[in-house]
CSV table of C-alpha atoms in Angstrom, one decimal:
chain,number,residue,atom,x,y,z
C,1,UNK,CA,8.3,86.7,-87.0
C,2,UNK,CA,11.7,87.9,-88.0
C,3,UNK,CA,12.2,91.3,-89.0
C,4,UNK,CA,15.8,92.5,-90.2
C,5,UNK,CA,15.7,96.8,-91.6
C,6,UNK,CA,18.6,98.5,-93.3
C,7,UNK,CA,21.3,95.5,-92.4
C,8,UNK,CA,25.4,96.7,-92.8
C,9,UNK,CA,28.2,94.6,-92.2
C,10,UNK,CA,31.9,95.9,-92.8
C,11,UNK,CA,34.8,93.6,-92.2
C,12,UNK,CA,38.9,95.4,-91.2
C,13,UNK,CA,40.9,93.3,-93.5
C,14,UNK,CA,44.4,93.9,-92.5
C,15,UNK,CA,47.2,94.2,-95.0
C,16,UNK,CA,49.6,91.1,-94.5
C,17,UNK,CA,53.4,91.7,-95.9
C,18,UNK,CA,55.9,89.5,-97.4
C,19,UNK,CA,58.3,87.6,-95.2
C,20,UNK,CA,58.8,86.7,-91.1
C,21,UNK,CA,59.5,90.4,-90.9
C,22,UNK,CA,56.0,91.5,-93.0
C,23,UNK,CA,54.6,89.1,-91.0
C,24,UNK,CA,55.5,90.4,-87.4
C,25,UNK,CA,54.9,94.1,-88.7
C,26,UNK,CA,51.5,93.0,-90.2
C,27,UNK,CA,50.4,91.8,-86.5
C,28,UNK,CA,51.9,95.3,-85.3
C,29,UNK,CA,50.3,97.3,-87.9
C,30,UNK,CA,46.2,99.0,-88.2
C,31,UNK,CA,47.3,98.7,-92.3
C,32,UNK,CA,44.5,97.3,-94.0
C,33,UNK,CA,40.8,97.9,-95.6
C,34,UNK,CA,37.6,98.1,-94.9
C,35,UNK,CA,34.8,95.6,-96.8
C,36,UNK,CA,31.3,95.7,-97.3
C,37,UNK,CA,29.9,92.4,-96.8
C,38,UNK,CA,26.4,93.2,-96.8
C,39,UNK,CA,25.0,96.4,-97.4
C,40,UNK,CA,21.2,97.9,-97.2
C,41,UNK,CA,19.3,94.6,-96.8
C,42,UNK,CA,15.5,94.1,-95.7
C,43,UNK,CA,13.4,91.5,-95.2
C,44,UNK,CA,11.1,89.7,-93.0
C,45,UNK,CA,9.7,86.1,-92.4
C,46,UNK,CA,6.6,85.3,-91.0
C,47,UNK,CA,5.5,82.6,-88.4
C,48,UNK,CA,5.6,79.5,-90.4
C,49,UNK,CA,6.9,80.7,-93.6
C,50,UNK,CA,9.8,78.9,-95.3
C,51,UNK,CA,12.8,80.5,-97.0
C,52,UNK,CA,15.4,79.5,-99.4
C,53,UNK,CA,18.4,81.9,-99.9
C,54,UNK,CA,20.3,81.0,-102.6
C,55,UNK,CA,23.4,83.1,-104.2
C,56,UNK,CA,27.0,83.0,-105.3
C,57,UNK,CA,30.2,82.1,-103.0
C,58,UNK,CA,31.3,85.5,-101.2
C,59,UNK,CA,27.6,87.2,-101.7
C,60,UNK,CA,27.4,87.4,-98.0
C,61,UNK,CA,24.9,85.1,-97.3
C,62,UNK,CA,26.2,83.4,-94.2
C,63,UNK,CA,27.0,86.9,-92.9
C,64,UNK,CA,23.1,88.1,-93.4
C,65,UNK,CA,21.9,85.2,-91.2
């Protein structure tokens, strides 16, 4: 059995400037954002069960599993 509860995932994404000299002061830099990839998700699967799990690009599928 697979049981997942109450399943949050937040990604840093960091903010990336313009240029060689945005670039090396990017890679210096904590500038950025925080995204919710997945947020609040439930579920289980039982012993022998089978489950499709279907959505659109970027819905965070991949990141669930």
């Amino acid at each position: 059995m697979i049981t997942v509860q109450n399943l949050k995932k937040d990604f840093f994404v960091p903010e990336i400037l313009p240029g060689p000299f945005g670039t090396i002061r990017s890679l210096l830099s904590r500038k950025g954002k925080t995204v919710t990839a997945v947020d609040d998700i439930s579920f289980q699967i039982d012993q022998g069960e089978f489950v499709g799990y279907i959505g659109p690009n970027g819905a965070g599928k991949s990141t669930t599993i």
